[in-house]
Short mmCIF file of C-alpha atoms and ligand atoms in Angstrom, two decimals:
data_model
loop_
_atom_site.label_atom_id
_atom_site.label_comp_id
_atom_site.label_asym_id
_atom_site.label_seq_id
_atom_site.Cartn_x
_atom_site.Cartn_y
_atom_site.Cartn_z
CA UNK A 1 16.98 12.75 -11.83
CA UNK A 2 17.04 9.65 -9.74
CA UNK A 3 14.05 7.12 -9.94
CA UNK A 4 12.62 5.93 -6.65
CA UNK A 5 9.98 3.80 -5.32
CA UNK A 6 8.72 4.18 -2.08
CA UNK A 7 5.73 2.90 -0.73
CA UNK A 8 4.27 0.58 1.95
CA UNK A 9 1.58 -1.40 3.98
CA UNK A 10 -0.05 -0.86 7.78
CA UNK A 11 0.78 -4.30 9.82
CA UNK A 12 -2.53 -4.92 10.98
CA UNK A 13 -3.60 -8.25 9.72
CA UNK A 14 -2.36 -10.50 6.54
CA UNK A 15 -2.10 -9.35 2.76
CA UNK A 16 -5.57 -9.39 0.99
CA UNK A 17 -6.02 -9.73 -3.12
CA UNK A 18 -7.01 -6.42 -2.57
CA UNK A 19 -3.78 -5.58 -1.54
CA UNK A 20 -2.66 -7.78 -4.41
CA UNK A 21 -4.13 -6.35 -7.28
CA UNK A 22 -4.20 -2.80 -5.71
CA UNK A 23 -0.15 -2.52 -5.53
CA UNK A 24 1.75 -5.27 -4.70
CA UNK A 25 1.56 -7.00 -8.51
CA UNK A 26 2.42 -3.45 -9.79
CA UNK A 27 5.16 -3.52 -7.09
CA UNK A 28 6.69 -6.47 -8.58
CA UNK A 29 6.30 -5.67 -11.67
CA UNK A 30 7.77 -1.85 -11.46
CA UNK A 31 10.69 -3.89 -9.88
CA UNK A 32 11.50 -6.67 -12.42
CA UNK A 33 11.05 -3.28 -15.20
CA UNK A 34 14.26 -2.53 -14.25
CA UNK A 35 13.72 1.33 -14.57
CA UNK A 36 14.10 2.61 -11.43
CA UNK A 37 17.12 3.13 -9.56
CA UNK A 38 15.77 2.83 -6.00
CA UNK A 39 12.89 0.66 -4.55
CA UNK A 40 11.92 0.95 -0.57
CA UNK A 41 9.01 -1.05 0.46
CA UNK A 42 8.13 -0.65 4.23
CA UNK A 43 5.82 -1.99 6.74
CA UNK A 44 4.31 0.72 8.76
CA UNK A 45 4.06 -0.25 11.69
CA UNK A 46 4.48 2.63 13.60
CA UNK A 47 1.10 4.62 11.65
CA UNK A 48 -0.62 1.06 12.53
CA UNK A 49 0.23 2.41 16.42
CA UNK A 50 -1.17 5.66 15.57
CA UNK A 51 -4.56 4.02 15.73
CA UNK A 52 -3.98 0.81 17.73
CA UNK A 53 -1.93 2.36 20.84
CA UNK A 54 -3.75 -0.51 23.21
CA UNK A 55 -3.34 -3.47 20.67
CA UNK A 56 0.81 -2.96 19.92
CA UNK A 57 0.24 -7.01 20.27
CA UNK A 58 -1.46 -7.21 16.66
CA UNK A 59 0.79 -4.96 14.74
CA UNK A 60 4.27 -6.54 16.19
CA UNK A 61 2.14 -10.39 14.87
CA UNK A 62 1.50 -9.19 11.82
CA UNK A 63 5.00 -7.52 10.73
CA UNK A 64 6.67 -11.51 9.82
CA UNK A 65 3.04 -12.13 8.45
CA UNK A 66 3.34 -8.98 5.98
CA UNK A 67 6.97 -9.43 5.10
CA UNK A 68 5.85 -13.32 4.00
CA UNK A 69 3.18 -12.04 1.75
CA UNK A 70 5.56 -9.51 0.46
CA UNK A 71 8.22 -12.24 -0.68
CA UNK A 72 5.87 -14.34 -1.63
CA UNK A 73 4.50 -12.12 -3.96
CA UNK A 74 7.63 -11.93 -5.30
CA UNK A 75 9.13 -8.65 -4.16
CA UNK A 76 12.96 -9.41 -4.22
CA UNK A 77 15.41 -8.60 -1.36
CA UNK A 78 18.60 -8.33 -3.93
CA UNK A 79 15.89 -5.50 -5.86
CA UNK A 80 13.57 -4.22 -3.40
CA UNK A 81 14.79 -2.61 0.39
CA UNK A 82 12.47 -4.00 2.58
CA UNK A 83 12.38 -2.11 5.76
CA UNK A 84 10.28 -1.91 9.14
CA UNK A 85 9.57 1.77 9.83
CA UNK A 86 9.82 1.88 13.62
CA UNK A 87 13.36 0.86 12.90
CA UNK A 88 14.33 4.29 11.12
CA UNK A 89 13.89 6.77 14.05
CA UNK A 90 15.14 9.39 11.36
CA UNK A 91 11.61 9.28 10.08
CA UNK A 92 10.10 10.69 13.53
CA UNK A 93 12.65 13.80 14.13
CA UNK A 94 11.80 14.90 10.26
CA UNK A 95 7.98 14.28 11.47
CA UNK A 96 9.05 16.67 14.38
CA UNK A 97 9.74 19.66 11.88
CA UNK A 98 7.20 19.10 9.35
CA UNK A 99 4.31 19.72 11.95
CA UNK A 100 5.26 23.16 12.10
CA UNK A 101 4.74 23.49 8.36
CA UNK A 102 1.02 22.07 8.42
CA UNK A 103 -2.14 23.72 10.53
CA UNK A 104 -4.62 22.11 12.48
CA UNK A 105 -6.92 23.17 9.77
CA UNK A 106 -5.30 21.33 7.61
CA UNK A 107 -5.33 17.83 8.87
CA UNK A 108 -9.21 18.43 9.70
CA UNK A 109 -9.82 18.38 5.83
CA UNK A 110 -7.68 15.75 4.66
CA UNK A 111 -10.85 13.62 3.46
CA UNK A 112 -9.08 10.19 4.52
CA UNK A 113 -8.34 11.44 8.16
CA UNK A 114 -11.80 12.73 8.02
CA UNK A 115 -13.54 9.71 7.19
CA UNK A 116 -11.14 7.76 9.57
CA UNK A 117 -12.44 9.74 12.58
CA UNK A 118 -16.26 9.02 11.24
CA UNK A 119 -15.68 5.73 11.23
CA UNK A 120 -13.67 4.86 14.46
CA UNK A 121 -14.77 6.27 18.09
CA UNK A 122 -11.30 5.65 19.91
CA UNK A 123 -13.38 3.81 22.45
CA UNK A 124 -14.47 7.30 23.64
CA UNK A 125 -10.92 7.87 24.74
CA UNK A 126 -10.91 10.68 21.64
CA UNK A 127 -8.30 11.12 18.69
CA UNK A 128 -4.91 10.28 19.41
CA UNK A 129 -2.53 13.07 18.68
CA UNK A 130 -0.49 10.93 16.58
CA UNK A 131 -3.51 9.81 14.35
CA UNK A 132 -4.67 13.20 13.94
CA UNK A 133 -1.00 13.79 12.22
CA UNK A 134 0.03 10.86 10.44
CA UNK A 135 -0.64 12.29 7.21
CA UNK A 136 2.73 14.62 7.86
CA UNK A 137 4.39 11.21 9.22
CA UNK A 138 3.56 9.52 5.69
CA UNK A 139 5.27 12.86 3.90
CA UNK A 140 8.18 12.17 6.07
CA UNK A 141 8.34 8.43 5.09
CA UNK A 142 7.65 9.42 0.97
CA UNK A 143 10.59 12.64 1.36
CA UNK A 144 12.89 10.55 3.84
CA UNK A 145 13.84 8.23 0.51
CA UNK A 146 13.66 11.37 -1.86
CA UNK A 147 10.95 9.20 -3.74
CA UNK A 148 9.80 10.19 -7.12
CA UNK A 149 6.24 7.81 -7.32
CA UNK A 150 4.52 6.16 -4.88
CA UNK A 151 2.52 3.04 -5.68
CA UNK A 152 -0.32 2.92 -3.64
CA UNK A 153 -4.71 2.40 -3.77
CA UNK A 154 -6.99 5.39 -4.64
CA UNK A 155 -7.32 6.35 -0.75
CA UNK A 156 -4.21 7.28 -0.79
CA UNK A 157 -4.77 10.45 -2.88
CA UNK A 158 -5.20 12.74 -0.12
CA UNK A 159 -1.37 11.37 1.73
CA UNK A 160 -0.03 12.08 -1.28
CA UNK A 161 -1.35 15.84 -2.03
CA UNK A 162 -0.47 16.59 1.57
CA UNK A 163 2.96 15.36 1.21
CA UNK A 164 3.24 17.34 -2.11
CA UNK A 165 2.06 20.06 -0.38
CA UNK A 166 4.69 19.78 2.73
CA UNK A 167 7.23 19.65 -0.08
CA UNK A 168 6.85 22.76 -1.60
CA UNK A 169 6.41 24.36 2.14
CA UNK A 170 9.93 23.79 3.88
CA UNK A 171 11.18 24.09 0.02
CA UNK A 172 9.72 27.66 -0.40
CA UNK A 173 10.90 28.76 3.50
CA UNK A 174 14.52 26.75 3.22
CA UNK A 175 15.77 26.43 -0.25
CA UNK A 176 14.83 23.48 -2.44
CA UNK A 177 15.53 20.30 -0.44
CA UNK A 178 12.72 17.68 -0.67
CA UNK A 179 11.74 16.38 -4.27
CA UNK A 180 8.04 16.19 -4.95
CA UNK A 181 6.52 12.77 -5.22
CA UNK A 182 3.91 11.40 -8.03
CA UNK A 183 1.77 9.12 -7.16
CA UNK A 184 0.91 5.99 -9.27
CA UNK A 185 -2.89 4.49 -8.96
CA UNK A 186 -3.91 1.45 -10.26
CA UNK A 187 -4.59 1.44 -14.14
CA UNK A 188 -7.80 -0.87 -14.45
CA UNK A 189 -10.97 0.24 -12.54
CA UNK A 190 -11.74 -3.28 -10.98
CA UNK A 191 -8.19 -3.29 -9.77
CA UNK A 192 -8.48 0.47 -7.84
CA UNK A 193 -11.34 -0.87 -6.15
CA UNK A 194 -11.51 -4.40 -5.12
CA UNK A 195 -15.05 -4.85 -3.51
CA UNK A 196 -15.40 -7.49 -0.91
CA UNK A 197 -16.66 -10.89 -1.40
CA UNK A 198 -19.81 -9.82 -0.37
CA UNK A 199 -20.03 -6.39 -2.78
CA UNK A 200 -19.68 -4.19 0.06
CA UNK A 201 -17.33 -1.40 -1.43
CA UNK A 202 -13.97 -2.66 0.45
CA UNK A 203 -12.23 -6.00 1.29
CA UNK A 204 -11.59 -6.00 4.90
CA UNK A 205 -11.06 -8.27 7.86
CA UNK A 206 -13.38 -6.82 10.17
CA UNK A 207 -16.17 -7.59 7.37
CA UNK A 208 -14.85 -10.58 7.00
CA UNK A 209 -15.37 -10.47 3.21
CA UNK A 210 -11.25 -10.94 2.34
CA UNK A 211 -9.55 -13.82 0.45
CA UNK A 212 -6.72 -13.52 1.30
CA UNK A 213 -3.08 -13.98 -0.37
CA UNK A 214 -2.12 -16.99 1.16
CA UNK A 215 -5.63 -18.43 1.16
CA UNK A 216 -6.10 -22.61 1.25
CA UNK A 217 -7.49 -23.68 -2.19
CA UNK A 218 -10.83 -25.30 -0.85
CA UNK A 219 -11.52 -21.78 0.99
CA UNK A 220 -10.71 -20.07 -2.06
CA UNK A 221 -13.25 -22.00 -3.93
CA UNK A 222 -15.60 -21.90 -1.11
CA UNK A 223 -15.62 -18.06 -0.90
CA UNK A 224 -15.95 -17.51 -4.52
CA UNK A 225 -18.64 -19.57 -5.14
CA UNK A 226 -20.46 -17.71 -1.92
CA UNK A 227 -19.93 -14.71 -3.96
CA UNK A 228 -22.59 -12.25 -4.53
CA UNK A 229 -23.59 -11.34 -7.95
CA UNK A 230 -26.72 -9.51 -9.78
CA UNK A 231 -29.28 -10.22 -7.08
CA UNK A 232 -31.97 -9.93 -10.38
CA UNK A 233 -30.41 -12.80 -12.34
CA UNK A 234 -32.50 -15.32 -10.75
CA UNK A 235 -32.49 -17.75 -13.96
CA UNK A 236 -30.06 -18.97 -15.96
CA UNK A 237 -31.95 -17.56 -19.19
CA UNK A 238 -32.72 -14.53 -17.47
CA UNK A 239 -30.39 -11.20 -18.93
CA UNK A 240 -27.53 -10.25 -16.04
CA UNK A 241 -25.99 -7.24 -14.76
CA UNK A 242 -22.08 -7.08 -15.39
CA UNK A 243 -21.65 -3.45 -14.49
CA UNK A 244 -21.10 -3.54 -10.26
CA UNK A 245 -21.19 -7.15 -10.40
CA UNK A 246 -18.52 -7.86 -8.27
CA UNK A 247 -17.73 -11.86 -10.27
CA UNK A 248 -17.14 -9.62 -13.06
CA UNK A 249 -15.48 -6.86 -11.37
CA UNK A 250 -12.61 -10.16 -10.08
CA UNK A 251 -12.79 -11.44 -13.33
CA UNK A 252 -11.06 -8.19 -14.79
CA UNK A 253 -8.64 -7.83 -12.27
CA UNK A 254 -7.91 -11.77 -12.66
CA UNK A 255 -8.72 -13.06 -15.72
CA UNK A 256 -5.50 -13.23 -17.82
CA UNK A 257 -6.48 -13.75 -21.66
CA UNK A 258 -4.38 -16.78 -21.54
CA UNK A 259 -7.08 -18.48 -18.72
CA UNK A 260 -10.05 -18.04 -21.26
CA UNK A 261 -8.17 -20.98 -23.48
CA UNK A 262 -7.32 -23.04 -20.78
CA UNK A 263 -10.71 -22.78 -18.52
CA UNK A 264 -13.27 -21.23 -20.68
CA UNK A 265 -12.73 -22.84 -24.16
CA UNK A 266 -16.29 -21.18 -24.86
CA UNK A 267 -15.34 -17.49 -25.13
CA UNK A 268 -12.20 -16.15 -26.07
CA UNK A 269 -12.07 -13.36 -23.65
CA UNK A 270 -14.01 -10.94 -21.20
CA UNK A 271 -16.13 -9.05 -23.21
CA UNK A 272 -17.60 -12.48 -25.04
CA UNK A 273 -18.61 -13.83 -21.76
CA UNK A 274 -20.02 -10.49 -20.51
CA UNK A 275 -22.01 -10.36 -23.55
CA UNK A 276 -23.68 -13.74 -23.20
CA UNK A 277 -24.24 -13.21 -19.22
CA UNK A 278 -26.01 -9.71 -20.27
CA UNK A 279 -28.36 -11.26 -23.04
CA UNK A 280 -29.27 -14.31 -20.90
CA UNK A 281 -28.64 -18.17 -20.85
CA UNK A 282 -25.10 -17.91 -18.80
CA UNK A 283 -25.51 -19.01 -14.93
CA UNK A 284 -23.23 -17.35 -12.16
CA UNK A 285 -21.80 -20.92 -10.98
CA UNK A 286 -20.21 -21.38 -14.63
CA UNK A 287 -18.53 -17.82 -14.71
CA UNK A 288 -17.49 -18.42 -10.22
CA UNK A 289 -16.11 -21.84 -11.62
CA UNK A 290 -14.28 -20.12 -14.07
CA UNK A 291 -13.30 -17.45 -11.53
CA UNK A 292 -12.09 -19.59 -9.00
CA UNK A 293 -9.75 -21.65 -11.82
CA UNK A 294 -8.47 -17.98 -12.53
CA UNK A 295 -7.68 -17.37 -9.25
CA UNK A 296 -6.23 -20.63 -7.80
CA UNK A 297 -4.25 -20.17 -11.23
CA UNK A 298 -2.17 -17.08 -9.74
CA UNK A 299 -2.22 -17.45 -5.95
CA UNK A 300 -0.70 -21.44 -6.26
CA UNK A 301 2.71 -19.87 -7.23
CA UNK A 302 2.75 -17.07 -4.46
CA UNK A 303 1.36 -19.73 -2.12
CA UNK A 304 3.80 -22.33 -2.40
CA UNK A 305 6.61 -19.65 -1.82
CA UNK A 306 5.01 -18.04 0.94
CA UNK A 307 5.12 -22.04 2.52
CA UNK A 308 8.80 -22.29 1.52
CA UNK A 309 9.81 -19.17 3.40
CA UNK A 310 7.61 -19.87 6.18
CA UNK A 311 10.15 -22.45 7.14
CA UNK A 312 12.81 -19.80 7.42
CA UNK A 313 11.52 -17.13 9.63
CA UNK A 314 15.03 -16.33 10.27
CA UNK A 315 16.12 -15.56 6.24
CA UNK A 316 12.59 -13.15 6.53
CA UNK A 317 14.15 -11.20 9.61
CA UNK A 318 17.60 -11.08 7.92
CA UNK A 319 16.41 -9.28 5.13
CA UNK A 320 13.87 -6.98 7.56
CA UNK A 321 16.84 -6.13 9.47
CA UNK A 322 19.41 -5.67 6.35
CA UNK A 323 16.86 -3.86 4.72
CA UNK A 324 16.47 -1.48 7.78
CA UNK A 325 20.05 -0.57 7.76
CA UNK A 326 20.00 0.61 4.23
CA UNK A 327 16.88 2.68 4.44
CA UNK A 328 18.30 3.94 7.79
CA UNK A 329 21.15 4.86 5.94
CA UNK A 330 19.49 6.70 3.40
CA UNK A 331 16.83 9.08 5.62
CA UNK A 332 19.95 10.22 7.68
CA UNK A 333 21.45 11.37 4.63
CA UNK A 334 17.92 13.15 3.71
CA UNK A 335 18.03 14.43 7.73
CA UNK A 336 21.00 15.82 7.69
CA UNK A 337 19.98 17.88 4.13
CA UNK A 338 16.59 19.05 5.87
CA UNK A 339 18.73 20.19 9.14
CA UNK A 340 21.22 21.98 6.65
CA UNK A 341 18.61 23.66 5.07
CA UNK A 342 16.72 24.83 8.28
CA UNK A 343 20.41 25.60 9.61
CA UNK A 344 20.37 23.47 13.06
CA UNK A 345 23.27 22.08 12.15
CA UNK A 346 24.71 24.39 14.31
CA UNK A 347 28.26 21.99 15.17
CA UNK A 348 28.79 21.65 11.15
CA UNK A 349 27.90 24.97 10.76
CA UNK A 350 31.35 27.73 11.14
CA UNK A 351 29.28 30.12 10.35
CA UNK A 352 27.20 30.50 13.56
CA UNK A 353 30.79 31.60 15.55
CA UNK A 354 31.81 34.12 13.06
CA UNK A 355 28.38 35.82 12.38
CA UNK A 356 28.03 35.72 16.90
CA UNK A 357 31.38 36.53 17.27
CA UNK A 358 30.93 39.69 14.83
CA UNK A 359 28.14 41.18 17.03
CA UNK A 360 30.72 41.58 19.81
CA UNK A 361 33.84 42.72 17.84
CA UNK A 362 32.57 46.44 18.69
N1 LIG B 1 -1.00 4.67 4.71
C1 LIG B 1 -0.58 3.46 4.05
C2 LIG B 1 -1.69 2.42 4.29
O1 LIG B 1 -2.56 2.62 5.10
C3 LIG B 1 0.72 2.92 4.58
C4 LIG B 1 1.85 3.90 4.43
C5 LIG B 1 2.55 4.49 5.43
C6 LIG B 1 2.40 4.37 3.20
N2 LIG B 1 3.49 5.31 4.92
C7 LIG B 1 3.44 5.28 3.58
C8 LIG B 1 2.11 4.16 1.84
C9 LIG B 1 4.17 5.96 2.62
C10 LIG B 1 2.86 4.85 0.90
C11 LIG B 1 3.87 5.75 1.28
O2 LIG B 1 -1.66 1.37 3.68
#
């Protein structure tokens, strides 16, 4: 069997080191492995509408900002079909015929939709119709590509077992058409979970506790060293909390063993300078310093590309809008299979004459 990549990113602002260390570095690196035959990457922008109907302003800014951070990062046009999903109206009609395989009841306990409708009051307009279901929208984006893993962050989980679930549905009522998908999570703990700058359990904009991607050196620094760390460790001498600390919990999504030579002479890797911050005598500026070094050390490269293609908004487009024909060209071929399969192909189909035309042959 084929081996396909397809995952993605809501448009709703720029691409965080949460983001980074999350999926897009696994992104890249899945696609410089070499072992997979197809890789679709896709900005979301219409599930960013499901929940931002009155601001289509912020998602249509942010789709260029997105696709920057994306080649910056080094995702790879000639490797990696990058694709704006609005632009594949294929994904919609299969959308269409999924909803009849999923209840109400359904949606109401898929724990991220759930938690989305805690947290957001739809300026007491209610829940859009089209949040409510973007869970079988994502399943149509994963099945559209026939993808075999999806890439994405931990609260993803519940997309993914829906999707799985809407697979084996229309496969069970109309022969085996979709292929299942598998998701793949982060592998390191700090890297599932990126907390804010400020501990708080996420990185987001509207905490304002992000650094972001593309993020100017001095604000880098400044934000790191305005990090919070083991509120008890008041003295250098006194004995420091590494466990939740979120300086340590960057350092092991950062620190590359080769940084501890070239930054750090003092301890050859993680677990040294853990130790000596537990038992005492290690301050938190020395180990931000040495965090900040780490991550200047592998956002310089993705920010000077991300300046170079900056200049060419046009090249970005380009490969947006070749990109879009290829996916495009792909979910029609999985659209016509799903229409085959649920036999509404009525003009390809000969059969619906003869088996009509036999009720009336007397
Ligand atoms: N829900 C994802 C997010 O919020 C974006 C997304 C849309 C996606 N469709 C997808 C991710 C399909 C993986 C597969 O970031």
């Amino acid at each position: 069997m084929q081996k396909i990549i397809l995952t993605g990113d809501r448009p709703t602002g720029r691409l965080h080191v949460g983001h980074y260390v999350g999926s897009l570095r696994r992104r890249v690196e899945l696609q410089n492995s070499g072992d997979f035959d197809e890789i679709y990457i896709m900005i979301a922008d219409a599930q960013a509408l499901t929940d931002n109907a009155e601001n289509p302003g912020k998602v249509r800014e942010n789709i260029l900002e997105v696709a920057l951070d994306y080649l910056a990062a080094g995702l790879d046009p000639a490797k990696s079909t990058l694709f704006i999903q609005s632009q594949i109206p294929e994904l919609t009609e299969l959308t269409f015929y999924y909803m009849n395989l999923v209840t109400v009841a359904r949606l109401q306990r898929n724990p991220t939709v759930k938690t989305e409708l805690q947290m957001r009051h739809f300026d007491g307009g209610g829940v859009p119709v089209g949040f409510f279901t973007y869970p079988i929208s994502q399943a149509s984006d994963i099945t559209a590509f026939k993808a075999t893993v999806v890439p994405v962050g931990e609260d993803q989980e519940p997309m993914l077992e829906q999707c799985r679930e809407i697979v084996r549905k229309f496969n069970s009522v109309y022969g085996e058409t979709l292929v299942e998908p598998e998701i793949m999570l982060p592998d390191n703990a700090a890297c599932l979970r990126l907390p804010g700058i400020d501990g708080k359990a996420k990185m987001s904009k509207s905490l304002g506790n992000c650094i972001y991607l593309a993020e100017e050196p001095e604000d880098i620094k400044k934000k790191v060293m305005s990090m919070f760390t083991d509120p008890d460790h008041l003295r250098v001498e006194d004995p420091g909390k590494t466990e939740g600390n979120p300086v340590f919990i960057y350092l092991e999504a950062f620190a590359r063993p080769e940084y501890f030579a070239e930054f750090c002479p003092d301890y050859r890797n993680l677990d040294e300078m853990k130790a000596h911050y537990e038992r005492g005598g290690l301050g938190d500026v020395k180990v931000k310093k040495f965090l900040n070094n780490c991550l200047q050390a592998e956002l310089e490269p993705i920010r000077k590309r991300r300046q170079e293609y900056q200049k060419d908004l046009g090249y970005v487009v380009d490969v947006l809008k070749k990109g879009s024909e290829v996916a495009k060209k792909k979910a029609a071929e999985t659209l016509a299979d799903v229409k085959r399969a649920m036999r509404i192909d009525y003009f390809d189909d000969q059969e619906l004459i003869r088996s009509q035309a036999a009720k009336y042959q007397g």
